[in-house]
Short mmCIF file of C-alpha atoms in Angstrom, two decimals:
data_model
loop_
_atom_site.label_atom_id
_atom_site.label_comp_id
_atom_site.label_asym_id
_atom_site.label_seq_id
_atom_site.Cartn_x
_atom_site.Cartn_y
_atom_site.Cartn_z
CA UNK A 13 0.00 0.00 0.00
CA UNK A 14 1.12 3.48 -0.61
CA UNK A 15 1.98 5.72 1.71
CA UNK A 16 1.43 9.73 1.14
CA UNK A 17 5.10 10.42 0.41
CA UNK A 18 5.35 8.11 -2.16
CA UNK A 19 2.39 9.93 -4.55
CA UNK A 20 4.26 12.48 -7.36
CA UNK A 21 3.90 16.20 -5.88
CA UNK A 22 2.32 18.95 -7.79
CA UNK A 23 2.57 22.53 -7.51
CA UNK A 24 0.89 25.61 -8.26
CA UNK A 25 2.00 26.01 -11.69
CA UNK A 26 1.87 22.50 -12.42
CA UNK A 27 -1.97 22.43 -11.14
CA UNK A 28 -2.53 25.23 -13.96
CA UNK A 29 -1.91 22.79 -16.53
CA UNK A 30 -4.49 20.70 -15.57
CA UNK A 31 -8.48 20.86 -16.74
CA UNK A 32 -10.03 22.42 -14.20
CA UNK A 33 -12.75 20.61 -14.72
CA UNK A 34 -11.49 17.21 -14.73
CA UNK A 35 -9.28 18.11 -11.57
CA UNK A 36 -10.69 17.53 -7.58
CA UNK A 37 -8.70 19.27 -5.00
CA UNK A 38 -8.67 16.91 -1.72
CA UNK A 39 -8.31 18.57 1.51
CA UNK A 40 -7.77 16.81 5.36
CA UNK A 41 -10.60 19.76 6.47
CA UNK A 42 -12.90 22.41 5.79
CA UNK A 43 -10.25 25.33 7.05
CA UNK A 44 -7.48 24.19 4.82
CA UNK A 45 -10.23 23.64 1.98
CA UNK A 46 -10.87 27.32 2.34
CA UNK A 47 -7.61 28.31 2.46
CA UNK A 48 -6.41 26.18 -1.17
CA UNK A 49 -9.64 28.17 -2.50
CA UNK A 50 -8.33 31.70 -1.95
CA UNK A 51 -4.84 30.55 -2.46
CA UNK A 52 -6.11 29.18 -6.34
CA UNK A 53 -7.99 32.55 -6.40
CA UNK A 54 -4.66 34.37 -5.39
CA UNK A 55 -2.77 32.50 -7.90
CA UNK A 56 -5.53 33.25 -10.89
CA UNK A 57 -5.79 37.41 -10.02
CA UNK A 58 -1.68 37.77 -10.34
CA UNK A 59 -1.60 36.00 -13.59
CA UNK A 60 -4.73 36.52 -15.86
CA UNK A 61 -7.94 39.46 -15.33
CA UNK A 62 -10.07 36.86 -16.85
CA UNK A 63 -12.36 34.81 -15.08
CA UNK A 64 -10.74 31.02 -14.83
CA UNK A 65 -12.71 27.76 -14.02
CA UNK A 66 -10.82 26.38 -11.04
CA UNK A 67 -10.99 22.82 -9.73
CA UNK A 68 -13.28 21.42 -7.28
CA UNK A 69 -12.05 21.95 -3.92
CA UNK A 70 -13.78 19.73 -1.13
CA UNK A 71 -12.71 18.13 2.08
CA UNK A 72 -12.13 14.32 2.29
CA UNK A 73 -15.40 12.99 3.92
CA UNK A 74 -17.46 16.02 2.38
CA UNK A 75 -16.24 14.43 -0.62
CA UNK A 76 -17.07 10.67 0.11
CA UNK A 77 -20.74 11.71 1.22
CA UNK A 78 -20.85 13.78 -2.20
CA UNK A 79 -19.74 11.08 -4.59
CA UNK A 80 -22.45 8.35 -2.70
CA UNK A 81 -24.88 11.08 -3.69
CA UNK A 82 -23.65 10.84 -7.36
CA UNK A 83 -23.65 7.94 -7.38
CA UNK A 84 -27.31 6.84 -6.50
CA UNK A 85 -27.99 8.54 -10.18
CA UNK A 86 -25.91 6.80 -12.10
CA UNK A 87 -27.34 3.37 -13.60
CA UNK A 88 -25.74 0.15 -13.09
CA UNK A 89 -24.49 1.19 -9.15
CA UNK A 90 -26.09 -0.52 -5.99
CA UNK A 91 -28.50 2.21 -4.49
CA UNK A 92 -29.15 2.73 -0.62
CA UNK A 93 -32.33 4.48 0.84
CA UNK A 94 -30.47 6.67 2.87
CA UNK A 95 -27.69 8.36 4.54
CA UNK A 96 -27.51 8.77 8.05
CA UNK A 97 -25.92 11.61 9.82
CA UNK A 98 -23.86 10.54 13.42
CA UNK A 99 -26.79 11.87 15.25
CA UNK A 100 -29.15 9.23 13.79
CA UNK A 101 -26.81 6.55 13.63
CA UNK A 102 -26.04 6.71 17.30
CA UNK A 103 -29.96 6.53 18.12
CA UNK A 104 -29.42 3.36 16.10
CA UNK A 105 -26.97 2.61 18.02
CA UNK A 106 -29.13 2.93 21.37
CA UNK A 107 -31.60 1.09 20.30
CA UNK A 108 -29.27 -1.77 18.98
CA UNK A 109 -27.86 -1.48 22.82
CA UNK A 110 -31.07 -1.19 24.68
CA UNK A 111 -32.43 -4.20 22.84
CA UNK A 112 -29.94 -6.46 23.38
CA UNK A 113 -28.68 -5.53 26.80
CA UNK A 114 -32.61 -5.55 28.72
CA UNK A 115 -31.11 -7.25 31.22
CA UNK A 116 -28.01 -6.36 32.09
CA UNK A 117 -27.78 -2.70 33.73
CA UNK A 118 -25.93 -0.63 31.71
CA UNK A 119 -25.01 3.23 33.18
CA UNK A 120 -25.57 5.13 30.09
CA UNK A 121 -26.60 4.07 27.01
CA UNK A 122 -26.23 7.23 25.18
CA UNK A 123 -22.56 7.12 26.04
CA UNK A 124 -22.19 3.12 25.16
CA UNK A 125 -23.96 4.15 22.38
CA UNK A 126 -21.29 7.11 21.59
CA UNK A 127 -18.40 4.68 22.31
CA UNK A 128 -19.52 1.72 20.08
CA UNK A 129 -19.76 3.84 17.18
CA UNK A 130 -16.35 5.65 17.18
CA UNK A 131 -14.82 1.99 18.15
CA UNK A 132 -16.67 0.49 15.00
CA UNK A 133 -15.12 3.54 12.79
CA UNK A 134 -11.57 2.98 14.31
CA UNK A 135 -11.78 -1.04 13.63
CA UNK A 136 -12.74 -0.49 10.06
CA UNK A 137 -10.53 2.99 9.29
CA UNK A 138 -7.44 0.99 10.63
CA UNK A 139 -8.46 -2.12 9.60
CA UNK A 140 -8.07 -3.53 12.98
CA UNK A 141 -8.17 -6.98 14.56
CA UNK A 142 -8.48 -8.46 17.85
CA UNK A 143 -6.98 -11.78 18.68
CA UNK A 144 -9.70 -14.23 20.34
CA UNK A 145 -7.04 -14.84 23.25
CA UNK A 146 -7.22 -10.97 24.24
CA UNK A 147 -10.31 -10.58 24.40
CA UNK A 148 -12.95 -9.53 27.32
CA UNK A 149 -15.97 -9.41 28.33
CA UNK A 150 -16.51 -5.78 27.26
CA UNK A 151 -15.47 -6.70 23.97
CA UNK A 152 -17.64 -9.65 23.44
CA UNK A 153 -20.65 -7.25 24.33
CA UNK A 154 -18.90 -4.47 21.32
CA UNK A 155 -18.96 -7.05 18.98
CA UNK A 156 -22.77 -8.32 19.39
CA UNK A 157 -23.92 -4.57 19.80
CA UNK A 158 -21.90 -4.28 16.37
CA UNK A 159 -23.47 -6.89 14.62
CA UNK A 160 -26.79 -5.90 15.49
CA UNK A 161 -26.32 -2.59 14.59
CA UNK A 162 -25.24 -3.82 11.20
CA UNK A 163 -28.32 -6.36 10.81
CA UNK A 164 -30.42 -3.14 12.04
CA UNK A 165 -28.69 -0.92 9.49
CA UNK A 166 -29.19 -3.39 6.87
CA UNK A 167 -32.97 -3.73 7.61
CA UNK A 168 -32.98 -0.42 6.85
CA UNK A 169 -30.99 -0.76 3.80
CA UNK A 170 -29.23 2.68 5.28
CA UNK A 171 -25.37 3.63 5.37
CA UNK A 172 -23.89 5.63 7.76
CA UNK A 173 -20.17 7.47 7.66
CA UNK A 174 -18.44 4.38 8.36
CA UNK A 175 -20.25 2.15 5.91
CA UNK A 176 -20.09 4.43 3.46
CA UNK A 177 -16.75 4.42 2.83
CA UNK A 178 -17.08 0.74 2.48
CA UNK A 179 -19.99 1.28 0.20
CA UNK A 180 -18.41 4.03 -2.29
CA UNK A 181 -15.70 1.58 -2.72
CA UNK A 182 -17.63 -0.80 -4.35
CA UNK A 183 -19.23 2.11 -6.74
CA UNK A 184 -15.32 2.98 -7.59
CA UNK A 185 -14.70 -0.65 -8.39
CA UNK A 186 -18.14 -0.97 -10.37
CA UNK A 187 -17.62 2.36 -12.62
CA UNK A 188 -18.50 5.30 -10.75
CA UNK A 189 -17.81 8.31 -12.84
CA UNK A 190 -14.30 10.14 -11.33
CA UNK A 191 -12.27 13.13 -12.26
CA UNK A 192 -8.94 12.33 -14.10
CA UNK A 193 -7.17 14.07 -11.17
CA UNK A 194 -7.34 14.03 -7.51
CA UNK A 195 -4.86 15.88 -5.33
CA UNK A 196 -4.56 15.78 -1.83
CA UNK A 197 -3.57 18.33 0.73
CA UNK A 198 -2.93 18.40 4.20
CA UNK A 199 -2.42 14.44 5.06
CA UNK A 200 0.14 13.99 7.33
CA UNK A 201 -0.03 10.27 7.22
CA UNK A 202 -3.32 7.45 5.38
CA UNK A 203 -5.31 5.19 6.92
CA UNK A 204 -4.92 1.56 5.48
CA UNK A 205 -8.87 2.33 4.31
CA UNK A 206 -7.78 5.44 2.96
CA UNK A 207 -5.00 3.42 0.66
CA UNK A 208 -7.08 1.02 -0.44
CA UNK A 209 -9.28 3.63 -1.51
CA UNK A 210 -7.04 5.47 -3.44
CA UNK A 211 -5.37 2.43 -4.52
CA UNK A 212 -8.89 1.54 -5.68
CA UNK A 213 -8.70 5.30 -7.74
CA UNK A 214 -5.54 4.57 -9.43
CA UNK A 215 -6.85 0.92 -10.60
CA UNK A 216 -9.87 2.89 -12.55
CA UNK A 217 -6.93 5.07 -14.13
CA UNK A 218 -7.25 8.31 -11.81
CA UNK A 219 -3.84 10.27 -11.55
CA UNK A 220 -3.24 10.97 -8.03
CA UNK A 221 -0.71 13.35 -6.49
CA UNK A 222 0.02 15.88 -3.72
CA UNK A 223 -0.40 19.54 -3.87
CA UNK A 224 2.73 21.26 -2.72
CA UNK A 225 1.08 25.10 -1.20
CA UNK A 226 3.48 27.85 -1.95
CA UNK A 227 5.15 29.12 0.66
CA UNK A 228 4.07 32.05 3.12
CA UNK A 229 5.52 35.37 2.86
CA UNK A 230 8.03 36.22 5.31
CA UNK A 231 5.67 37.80 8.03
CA UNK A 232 2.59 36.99 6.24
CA UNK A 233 -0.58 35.26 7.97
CA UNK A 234 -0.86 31.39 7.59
#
């Protein structure tokens, strides 16, 4: 798997030779999204005072919930009734809880609820796995609250954030429409689910490379 230092890096003036409109600008959050948007809008008033079509700009996970969206209109892709936002897909999670735990006391389900659903993110973002000799009690109570949340979710034929991800790899693998270029900004380090999804990218033919920002001014804000 690749890790982010061993993509190509791009720069400024490189970026300018790309279509635009072909080009997706990935960025770790919405503040440094902002900040490659008046950065490209910088870069355009210095050298042309024409109007320019720049490249879409859009944080990682804004991205993945955008491209599910596209893809539940194009033909041929496995569809999903809806999208849950972590509000909603912790109630799930209560419920999930409540349900199976009726009689064992637990303190707060809200907060089991809470902790089940960022542990079932981490497992899956990290692609982690726990030996049968180390595990507990607590865990064996994780793992049947996780798979009936995922019969539950299933039911509903609904996705949340987590399965998502899972989800819009399958659309990659089965066609979904992509730009020829996707540059990333900002990512220190990727998940092993973020590799495999932009492993998944490059398979379908997607260039993929790093966006080197220019450099601040000496004294200038960041």
């Amino acid at each position: 798997m690749q890790k982010i230092s061993e993509f190509p890096v791009i720069d400024y003036v490189g970026l300018a030779e790309l279509p635009a409109g072909d080009t997706t600008i990935l960025t770790v959050n919405n503040r440094l999204a902002r900040r490659v948007i008046q950065g490209l809008a910088q870069e355009q008033a210095t050298k042309s005072q024409t109007v320019a079509e720049m490249p879409a700009v859009v944080p990682w996970t804004a991205w993945l919930t955008q491209q599910l969206g596209r893809a539940g209109f194009q033909e041929g892709l496995v569809e999903h009734t809806v999208l849950l936002d972590s509000f909603a897909a912790q109630i799930v999670w209560a419920e999930v809880i409540e349900g199976l735990e009726q009689k064992r006391v637990l303190l707060d389900v809200t907060q089991a609820a809470a902790g089940a659903m960022q542990a079932d993110q981490l497992i899956d973002e990290w692609h982690i796995k726990v030996a049968e000799n180390v595990t507990n009690e607590e865990y064996e109570s994780f793992s049947r609250w996780r798979d009936g949340y995922r019969t539950r979710m299933h039911a509903l034929d609904a996705l949340d954030s987590n399965l998502a991800t899972t989800r819009l790899i399958q659309h990659i693998q089965a066609g979904l429409d992509l730009p020829s270029n996707i540059l990333l900004v900002g990512f220190a380090e990727l998940s092993p689910r973020m590799q495999v999804l932009l492993e998944t990218l490059l398979e379908r033919g997607v260039n993929i490379a790093v966006l080197q920002e220019p450099a601040a001014p000496p004294g200038g804000l960041s």
